Amino acid sequence: MSERTRCLPVGPNLDSDPAIHEAARLLRAGELVAFPTETVYGLGANAHAPEAVEKIFAAKQRPSDNPLIIHIGDLSKVADFCSDLPQHFHTVASAFWPGPLTMVLPARKDISQITRGLDTVALRIPQHDLALALLRQADIGVAAPSANLSGRPSPTQAAHVMADLNGRIAMVLDGGPCPVGIESTVLDLTGPPRILRPGTVTPGQLSHVLGIPVNLSDDEERKRHSPGTRYKHYSPDTPVLALMPGVSDSAYEQLLAYLMTKGGVAYLGSRPWRPSLKAFEKATRFNLIPQLYRLLREWDRPNIQTILVDGLNDDQLGLSLMDRLSKAAELVFHNDSDVSAYIQKKE
Ligand code: TXA
Ligand code: MG
């Protein structure tokens, strides 16, 4: 554990930036460094050094059976971790890398610290200039889960990393907010291609590029094949309630009125909102995803008792949002009777 965590800004000239240079040195030396990617901030460790990888589990309090994604700066590093390349690898890599897509591939035998005993390994090349500069300068594979304490919302700003991990890691590189805002799509290529975690690369895009249907695996399958999906996730301390499109605006207003009698309510979604209500945050469906984790964190404060969020399941990005929300939410309301049952039960 580090005494103090340095949080360093990065200048415009990435190749000669002293903070990136120092971060690359620390990573090579086996220290933990958090860095931005296009999705969320990652907590990096040298993937070639088992003791360094082990530090991630201690710092995050991560369940020890949850495997890590290895981040690489270019394709030449794939063979360091992957034993043989499945049929669709090159097609997917050329369409989506660098980008918010992780591929699960057959693993080399000597990296069990990362795979936690699985015979597969997750790899990605992030699409973020700072992350790529760091990976290329360090010239190693970097194992990196999201840089939050286990169970908390993923960090999309350096300040979120500091809030969870200050004193537990050597350094945070501050590259500003992450543009995508939710974690990468995880695509398993060790059998027929299937999605273990939905993200902003959609089943439709993958099906189009591969010329075969690529689907989201069902819940049971996901729990079996992607250990991370088994755990409580993404949760602020303030309870989150999710409203599905089946809830009418009038039931929503009823719920809102009821919740306001109990305390402050924060709302993220696109239903009508009364500006006279205090805790006001409004977002349209198109910018819901990049704001989700930031708002969940910001709303963890004493004057807010409930966080209301619009769940969407009517398109493929909505699916990714619901995947995160259903893990963060205490309750999901599917229709008006769910709302009235809730109010009656509480009263
Ligand atoms: O966007 C992202 O993917 C971010 C940034 C930092 O790259 N990383 C991230 O890592 O979300 P993490 O550890 O929070 O989530 C990794 C997910 C977990 O659900 C884990 O179980 C799964 O990927 N995973 C890792 N290796 C796997 C494997 N070999 N087979 C199946 N699932 C795997
Ligand atoms: Mg995570």
Short mmCIF file of C-alpha atoms and ligand atoms in Angstrom, two decimals:
data_model
loop_
_atom_site.label_atom_id
_atom_site.label_comp_id
_atom_site.label_asym_id
_atom_site.label_seq_id
_atom_site.Cartn_x
_atom_site.Cartn_y
_atom_site.Cartn_z
CA MET A 1 0.00 0.00 0.00
CA SER A 2 1.12 3.51 -0.78
CA GLU A 3 1.23 6.24 1.84
CA ARG A 4 -0.25 8.78 -0.48
CA THR A 5 -1.63 8.58 -3.97
CA ARG A 6 -0.38 11.14 -6.47
CA CYS A 7 -3.05 12.40 -8.85
CA LEU A 8 -1.27 13.98 -11.81
CA PRO A 9 -2.69 15.99 -14.70
CA VAL A 10 -1.43 15.20 -18.17
CA GLY A 11 -0.37 17.84 -20.71
CA PRO A 12 -1.15 17.95 -24.41
CA ASN A 13 2.12 16.40 -25.55
CA LEU A 14 1.60 12.76 -24.61
CA ASP A 15 4.87 11.39 -25.97
CA SER A 16 7.03 13.59 -23.75
CA ASP A 17 4.67 14.01 -20.80
CA PRO A 18 6.52 13.54 -17.48
CA ALA A 19 3.45 12.17 -15.66
CA ILE A 20 2.89 9.45 -18.28
CA HIS A 21 6.60 8.68 -18.25
CA GLU A 22 6.53 8.25 -14.46
CA ALA A 23 3.33 6.17 -14.62
CA ALA A 24 4.92 3.83 -17.19
CA ARG A 25 7.96 3.45 -14.93
CA LEU A 26 5.79 2.67 -11.89
CA LEU A 27 3.77 0.08 -13.83
CA ARG A 28 6.92 -1.65 -15.02
CA ALA A 29 8.19 -1.64 -11.43
CA GLY A 30 5.07 -3.46 -10.21
CA GLU A 31 3.12 -0.53 -8.72
CA LEU A 32 -0.58 0.20 -9.26
CA VAL A 33 -1.49 3.15 -11.52
CA ALA A 34 -5.03 4.24 -12.44
CA PHE A 35 -5.53 5.72 -15.90
CA PRO A 36 -8.43 6.85 -18.08
CA THR A 37 -9.77 4.80 -20.96
CA GLU A 38 -12.66 5.70 -23.25
CA THR A 39 -15.01 3.59 -21.09
CA VAL A 40 -14.07 4.07 -17.42
CA TYR A 41 -10.84 4.57 -15.44
CA GLY A 42 -8.81 1.37 -15.12
CA LEU A 43 -6.61 0.27 -12.21
CA GLY A 44 -3.48 -0.97 -13.94
CA ALA A 45 -0.82 -3.48 -12.91
CA ASN A 46 1.99 -5.11 -14.88
CA ALA A 47 0.33 -8.22 -16.34
CA HIS A 48 3.67 -10.01 -16.50
CA ALA A 49 4.27 -9.70 -12.73
CA PRO A 50 2.06 -11.94 -10.53
CA GLU A 51 2.81 -9.92 -7.34
CA ALA A 52 1.73 -6.71 -9.06
CA VAL A 53 -1.52 -8.30 -10.28
CA GLU A 54 -2.25 -9.57 -6.77
CA LYS A 55 -2.07 -5.98 -5.46
CA ILE A 56 -5.14 -5.10 -7.55
CA PHE A 57 -7.28 -7.58 -5.59
CA ALA A 58 -6.14 -6.13 -2.27
CA ALA A 59 -6.54 -2.46 -3.28
CA LYS A 60 -10.06 -2.92 -4.74
CA GLN A 61 -11.17 -5.60 -2.27
CA ARG A 62 -12.06 -7.59 -5.37
CA PRO A 63 -13.40 -11.16 -5.00
CA SER A 64 -10.41 -13.37 -5.71
CA ASP A 65 -12.15 -15.48 -8.38
CA ASN A 66 -12.95 -12.50 -10.63
CA PRO A 67 -10.56 -12.44 -13.63
CA LEU A 68 -9.06 -9.25 -15.10
CA ILE A 69 -8.97 -7.68 -18.55
CA ILE A 70 -5.48 -7.19 -20.01
CA HIS A 71 -5.00 -3.90 -21.86
CA ILE A 72 -2.49 -3.78 -24.69
CA GLY A 73 -1.18 -0.97 -26.89
CA ASP A 74 -1.11 -2.93 -30.14
CA LEU A 75 -1.73 -6.35 -31.68
CA SER A 76 1.88 -7.51 -31.29
CA LYS A 77 1.17 -8.17 -27.59
CA VAL A 78 -1.75 -10.57 -28.13
CA ALA A 79 0.50 -13.64 -28.39
CA ASP A 80 2.00 -12.88 -24.95
CA PHE A 81 -1.30 -13.86 -23.34
CA CYS A 82 -3.33 -15.81 -25.85
CA SER A 83 -2.45 -19.38 -26.88
CA ASP A 84 -4.21 -19.48 -30.24
CA LEU A 85 -6.42 -17.10 -32.14
CA PRO A 86 -10.04 -18.10 -32.81
CA GLN A 87 -11.53 -17.87 -36.28
CA HIS A 88 -13.18 -14.46 -35.87
CA PHE A 89 -10.39 -12.72 -33.98
CA HIS A 90 -8.89 -10.69 -36.85
CA THR A 91 -12.27 -9.59 -38.22
CA VAL A 92 -13.37 -8.32 -34.82
CA ALA A 93 -9.99 -6.74 -34.02
CA SER A 94 -9.84 -4.83 -37.30
CA ALA A 95 -13.40 -3.57 -36.94
CA PHE A 96 -13.43 -2.64 -33.24
CA TRP A 97 -9.88 -2.19 -31.91
CA PRO A 98 -8.83 0.20 -30.55
CA GLY A 99 -12.26 0.49 -28.95
CA PRO A 100 -14.70 -0.38 -26.15
CA LEU A 101 -14.71 -4.10 -26.91
CA THR A 102 -13.02 -6.88 -24.92
CA MET A 103 -12.40 -10.29 -26.49
CA VAL A 104 -12.29 -13.49 -24.43
CA LEU A 105 -9.72 -15.81 -26.01
CA PRO A 106 -7.89 -19.06 -25.18
CA ALA A 107 -5.31 -18.23 -22.48
CA ARG A 108 -1.67 -19.14 -22.22
CA LYS A 109 -1.05 -21.41 -19.26
CA ASP A 110 1.33 -19.11 -17.37
CA ILE A 111 -1.08 -16.26 -16.58
CA SER A 112 -3.37 -17.79 -13.95
CA GLN A 113 -2.89 -14.72 -11.72
CA ILE A 114 -4.95 -12.83 -14.28
CA THR A 115 -7.42 -15.50 -15.38
CA ARG A 116 -7.98 -16.73 -11.80
CA GLY A 117 -7.80 -20.30 -13.01
CA LEU A 118 -9.98 -20.00 -16.14
CA ASP A 119 -8.51 -21.28 -19.40
CA THR A 120 -9.56 -18.08 -21.18
CA VAL A 121 -8.21 -14.53 -21.06
CA ALA A 122 -9.89 -11.17 -21.71
CA LEU A 123 -7.97 -8.64 -23.87
CA ARG A 124 -8.62 -5.19 -25.25
CA ILE A 125 -6.92 -2.23 -26.97
CA PRO A 126 -8.57 0.91 -25.58
CA GLN A 127 -9.39 3.87 -27.81
CA HIS A 128 -7.98 6.63 -25.66
CA ASP A 129 -4.84 8.59 -26.55
CA LEU A 130 -3.56 8.81 -22.99
CA ALA A 131 -4.15 5.10 -22.31
CA LEU A 132 -2.45 4.16 -25.57
CA ALA A 133 0.53 6.44 -24.84
CA LEU A 134 0.90 4.84 -21.41
CA LEU A 135 0.60 1.27 -22.72
CA ARG A 136 3.07 1.92 -25.51
CA GLN A 137 5.61 3.65 -23.26
CA ALA A 138 5.36 0.93 -20.61
CA ASP A 139 5.62 -1.63 -23.43
CA ILE A 140 3.86 -4.33 -21.36
CA GLY A 141 0.38 -5.78 -21.06
CA VAL A 142 -1.50 -4.04 -18.26
CA ALA A 143 -4.15 -5.90 -16.27
CA ALA A 144 -6.83 -3.37 -15.36
CA PRO A 145 -10.26 -3.70 -13.80
CA SER A 146 -12.36 -0.59 -13.28
CA ALA A 147 -10.58 1.62 -10.71
CA ASN A 148 -13.31 1.61 -8.04
CA LEU A 149 -13.67 -0.24 -4.75
CA SER A 150 -15.50 -3.47 -5.52
CA GLY A 151 -19.28 -2.96 -5.59
CA ARG A 152 -19.12 0.83 -6.11
CA PRO A 153 -20.05 2.63 -9.35
CA SER A 154 -17.22 2.55 -11.88
CA PRO A 155 -15.12 5.74 -12.00
CA THR A 156 -15.47 8.05 -14.99
CA GLN A 157 -13.32 10.85 -13.53
CA ALA A 158 -9.99 10.94 -11.69
CA ALA A 159 -11.75 12.33 -8.60
CA HIS A 160 -13.89 9.17 -8.41
CA VAL A 161 -10.74 7.05 -8.35
CA MET A 162 -9.27 9.21 -5.60
CA ALA A 163 -12.49 8.96 -3.57
CA ASP A 164 -12.27 5.14 -3.56
CA LEU A 165 -8.55 4.36 -3.74
CA ASN A 166 -6.55 7.27 -2.27
CA GLY A 167 -3.73 5.82 -0.19
CA ARG A 168 -4.18 2.37 -1.73
CA ILE A 169 -2.40 2.89 -5.06
CA ALA A 170 0.69 4.74 -6.27
CA MET A 171 -0.73 7.12 -8.86
CA VAL A 172 -3.75 8.34 -10.80
CA LEU A 173 -3.29 9.90 -14.23
CA ASP A 174 -5.96 12.54 -14.67
CA GLY A 175 -7.13 12.60 -18.27
CA GLY A 176 -10.53 14.19 -17.66
CA PRO A 177 -13.92 12.48 -17.95
CA CYS A 178 -14.29 9.21 -19.89
CA PRO A 179 -16.32 9.78 -23.06
CA VAL A 180 -18.17 6.43 -23.24
CA GLY A 181 -18.95 6.13 -19.55
CA ILE A 182 -19.79 2.41 -19.21
CA GLU A 183 -17.52 -0.60 -19.40
CA SER A 184 -16.58 -2.37 -22.62
CA THR A 185 -18.68 -5.01 -24.34
CA VAL A 186 -17.21 -8.42 -23.46
CA LEU A 187 -17.32 -10.84 -26.42
CA ASP A 188 -16.46 -14.50 -25.90
CA LEU A 189 -14.79 -15.97 -28.99
CA THR A 190 -13.79 -19.33 -27.51
CA GLY A 191 -16.96 -20.93 -28.94
CA PRO A 192 -19.70 -19.50 -31.16
CA PRO A 193 -19.36 -15.73 -30.58
CA ARG A 194 -21.54 -14.46 -27.76
CA ILE A 195 -21.69 -11.42 -25.53
CA LEU A 196 -20.95 -11.90 -21.83
CA ARG A 197 -21.38 -8.22 -20.89
CA PRO A 198 -23.27 -5.72 -23.07
CA GLY A 199 -21.70 -2.34 -23.77
CA THR A 200 -21.75 0.32 -26.45
CA VAL A 201 -20.52 -2.06 -29.15
CA THR A 202 -23.89 -3.68 -29.81
CA PRO A 203 -25.00 -7.21 -30.82
CA GLY A 204 -26.21 -5.66 -34.10
CA GLN A 205 -22.80 -4.18 -34.93
CA LEU A 206 -21.04 -7.47 -34.13
CA SER A 207 -23.54 -9.52 -36.15
CA HIS A 208 -23.09 -7.15 -39.07
CA VAL A 209 -19.30 -7.38 -39.07
CA LEU A 210 -19.18 -11.18 -38.57
CA GLY A 211 -22.07 -11.98 -40.89
CA ILE A 212 -23.61 -14.33 -38.28
CA PRO A 213 -26.00 -13.63 -35.42
CA VAL A 214 -24.21 -12.59 -32.23
CA ASN A 215 -26.38 -12.54 -29.12
CA LEU A 216 -26.19 -11.63 -25.50
CA SER A 217 -25.79 -14.86 -23.53
CA ASP A 218 -28.55 -15.55 -21.02
CA ASP A 219 -28.12 -14.69 -17.34
CA GLU A 220 -27.22 -18.21 -16.20
CA GLU A 221 -24.66 -18.62 -18.92
CA ARG A 222 -23.16 -15.26 -18.09
CA LYS A 223 -22.85 -16.10 -14.42
CA ARG A 224 -21.07 -19.31 -15.33
CA HIS A 225 -18.69 -17.83 -17.85
CA SER A 226 -18.06 -14.32 -16.57
CA PRO A 227 -17.49 -14.39 -12.84
CA GLY A 228 -17.75 -10.60 -12.52
CA THR A 229 -21.43 -10.68 -13.39
CA ARG A 230 -22.18 -12.65 -10.20
CA TYR A 231 -21.39 -9.85 -7.80
CA LYS A 232 -23.27 -6.81 -6.57
CA HIS A 233 -22.12 -3.89 -8.64
CA TYR A 234 -22.25 -0.23 -9.44
CA SER A 235 -24.14 0.68 -6.27
CA PRO A 236 -24.14 4.01 -4.52
CA ASP A 237 -25.33 4.03 -0.89
CA THR A 238 -28.53 5.90 -1.83
CA PRO A 239 -31.16 3.42 -3.08
CA VAL A 240 -31.71 3.39 -6.83
CA LEU A 241 -35.20 2.76 -8.26
CA ALA A 242 -35.50 2.05 -11.98
CA LEU A 243 -38.60 2.90 -14.03
CA MET A 244 -39.20 0.89 -17.17
CA PRO A 245 -41.07 2.35 -20.17
CA GLY A 246 -44.17 0.33 -19.12
CA VAL A 247 -44.73 2.74 -16.21
CA SER A 248 -47.07 5.56 -17.30
CA ASP A 249 -46.17 9.21 -16.72
CA SER A 250 -49.04 9.52 -14.27
CA ALA A 251 -47.85 6.57 -12.15
CA TYR A 252 -44.39 8.08 -12.27
CA GLU A 253 -45.74 11.39 -10.97
CA GLN A 254 -47.56 9.54 -8.20
CA LEU A 255 -44.38 7.74 -7.23
CA LEU A 256 -42.40 10.96 -7.35
CA ALA A 257 -44.91 12.75 -5.13
CA TYR A 258 -44.79 9.86 -2.65
CA LEU A 259 -40.98 9.73 -2.59
CA MET A 260 -40.74 13.50 -2.12
CA THR A 261 -42.66 13.16 1.13
CA LYS A 262 -39.76 11.01 2.40
CA GLY A 263 -36.91 13.26 1.30
CA GLY A 264 -34.93 14.49 -1.69
CA VAL A 265 -35.24 12.67 -4.99
CA ALA A 266 -32.74 12.78 -7.84
CA TYR A 267 -33.88 11.76 -11.29
CA LEU A 268 -32.03 10.70 -14.40
CA GLY A 269 -34.24 10.20 -17.40
CA SER A 270 -36.51 11.86 -19.91
CA ARG A 271 -39.95 11.97 -18.28
CA PRO A 272 -41.65 15.24 -17.39
CA TRP A 273 -40.05 16.90 -14.42
CA ARG A 274 -41.30 19.71 -12.22
CA PRO A 275 -38.51 22.27 -12.04
CA SER A 276 -39.90 23.40 -8.68
CA LEU A 277 -38.53 20.16 -7.25
CA LYS A 278 -35.06 20.67 -5.86
CA ALA A 279 -32.80 17.77 -6.76
CA PHE A 280 -32.90 18.41 -10.45
CA GLU A 281 -30.90 16.54 -13.00
CA LYS A 282 -32.33 15.77 -16.35
CA ALA A 283 -30.81 13.92 -19.24
CA THR A 284 -32.15 12.63 -22.49
CA ARG A 285 -31.84 8.99 -23.41
CA PHE A 286 -28.90 9.69 -25.67
CA ASN A 287 -26.67 11.04 -22.96
CA LEU A 288 -27.91 8.83 -20.13
CA ILE A 289 -25.07 6.32 -20.40
CA PRO A 290 -22.06 8.71 -20.17
CA GLN A 291 -23.59 10.37 -17.12
CA LEU A 292 -24.84 7.33 -15.24
CA TYR A 293 -21.91 6.54 -12.96
CA ARG A 294 -20.99 10.16 -12.31
CA LEU A 295 -24.51 10.99 -11.21
CA LEU A 296 -24.85 7.87 -9.05
CA ARG A 297 -21.75 9.04 -7.19
CA GLU A 298 -22.74 12.70 -6.99
CA TRP A 299 -26.13 11.78 -5.62
CA ASP A 300 -24.67 9.88 -2.71
CA ARG A 301 -25.31 12.76 -0.35
CA PRO A 302 -27.47 13.41 2.71
CA ASN A 303 -30.17 15.54 1.06
CA ILE A 304 -31.03 12.80 -1.43
CA GLN A 305 -32.97 9.77 -0.21
CA THR A 306 -33.83 8.16 -3.52
CA ILE A 307 -32.34 8.03 -6.99
CA LEU A 308 -34.89 7.45 -9.76
CA VAL A 309 -33.60 6.37 -13.14
CA ASP A 310 -35.36 5.63 -16.40
CA GLY A 311 -34.60 2.12 -17.52
CA LEU A 312 -34.70 1.52 -21.25
CA ASN A 313 -34.95 -1.85 -22.88
CA ASP A 314 -36.26 -0.94 -26.26
CA ASP A 315 -32.95 -0.81 -28.09
CA GLN A 316 -29.51 -2.35 -27.83
CA LEU A 317 -27.86 0.53 -25.97
CA GLY A 318 -30.80 0.43 -23.57
CA LEU A 319 -29.91 -3.21 -22.90
CA SER A 320 -26.43 -2.22 -21.78
CA LEU A 321 -27.82 0.49 -19.55
CA MET A 322 -30.32 -1.95 -18.02
CA ASP A 323 -27.58 -4.49 -17.43
CA ARG A 324 -25.85 -1.97 -15.13
CA LEU A 325 -29.04 -0.54 -13.66
CA SER A 326 -30.54 -3.87 -12.73
CA LYS A 327 -27.41 -4.52 -10.66
CA ALA A 328 -27.38 -1.05 -9.10
CA ALA A 329 -31.14 -0.82 -8.52
CA GLU A 330 -32.89 -1.95 -5.39
CA LEU A 331 -36.15 -2.18 -7.33
CA VAL A 332 -37.23 -2.17 -10.97
CA PHE A 333 -40.79 -1.01 -11.74
CA HIS A 334 -42.13 -2.61 -14.90
CA ASN A 335 -45.68 -1.22 -14.91
CA ASP A 336 -48.20 0.89 -12.99
CA SER A 337 -49.26 -1.91 -10.66
CA ASP A 338 -45.62 -2.32 -9.51
CA VAL A 339 -45.75 1.37 -8.55
CA SER A 340 -49.04 1.18 -6.63
CA ALA A 341 -47.96 -2.03 -4.85
CA TYR A 342 -44.78 -0.28 -3.75
CA ILE A 343 -46.59 2.78 -2.39
CA GLN A 344 -49.21 0.66 -0.60
CA LYS A 345 -46.59 -1.57 0.99
CA LYS A 346 -44.66 1.43 2.30
CA GLU A 347 -47.66 3.28 3.67
O1 TXA B 1 -14.25 -1.00 -20.10
C1 TXA B 1 -13.74 -1.89 -19.41
O2 TXA B 1 -13.80 -3.09 -19.71
C2 TXA B 1 -13.01 -1.43 -18.14
C3 TXA B 1 -11.81 -0.61 -18.57
C4 TXA B 1 -10.91 -0.26 -17.43
O3 TXA B 1 -11.12 -1.28 -19.57
N1 TXA B 1 -12.62 -2.57 -17.35
C5 TXA B 1 -13.50 -3.32 -16.65
O4 TXA B 1 -12.92 -4.32 -15.89
O5 TXA B 1 -14.69 -3.12 -16.65
P1 TXA B 1 -13.68 -5.09 -14.74
O6 TXA B 1 -12.67 -5.96 -14.10
O7 TXA B 1 -14.40 -4.15 -13.89
O8 TXA B 1 -14.67 -6.01 -15.53
C6 TXA B 1 -14.14 -7.09 -16.28
C7 TXA B 1 -15.22 -8.09 -16.59
C8 TXA B 1 -15.63 -8.84 -15.34
O9 TXA B 1 -17.03 -9.03 -15.38
C9 TXA B 1 -14.88 -10.16 -15.51
O10 TXA B 1 -15.49 -11.23 -14.82
C10 TXA B 1 -14.89 -10.34 -17.01
O11 TXA B 1 -14.71 -9.05 -17.52
N2 TXA B 1 -13.80 -11.21 -17.45
C11 TXA B 1 -12.48 -11.05 -17.32
N3 TXA B 1 -11.80 -12.09 -17.81
C12 TXA B 1 -12.72 -12.96 -18.25
C13 TXA B 1 -12.66 -14.25 -18.86
N4 TXA B 1 -11.50 -14.86 -19.11
N5 TXA B 1 -13.82 -14.86 -19.18
C14 TXA B 1 -15.00 -14.25 -18.95
N6 TXA B 1 -15.14 -13.04 -18.36
C15 TXA B 1 -14.01 -12.41 -18.02
MG MG B 2 -15.70 -3.27 -12.55
#
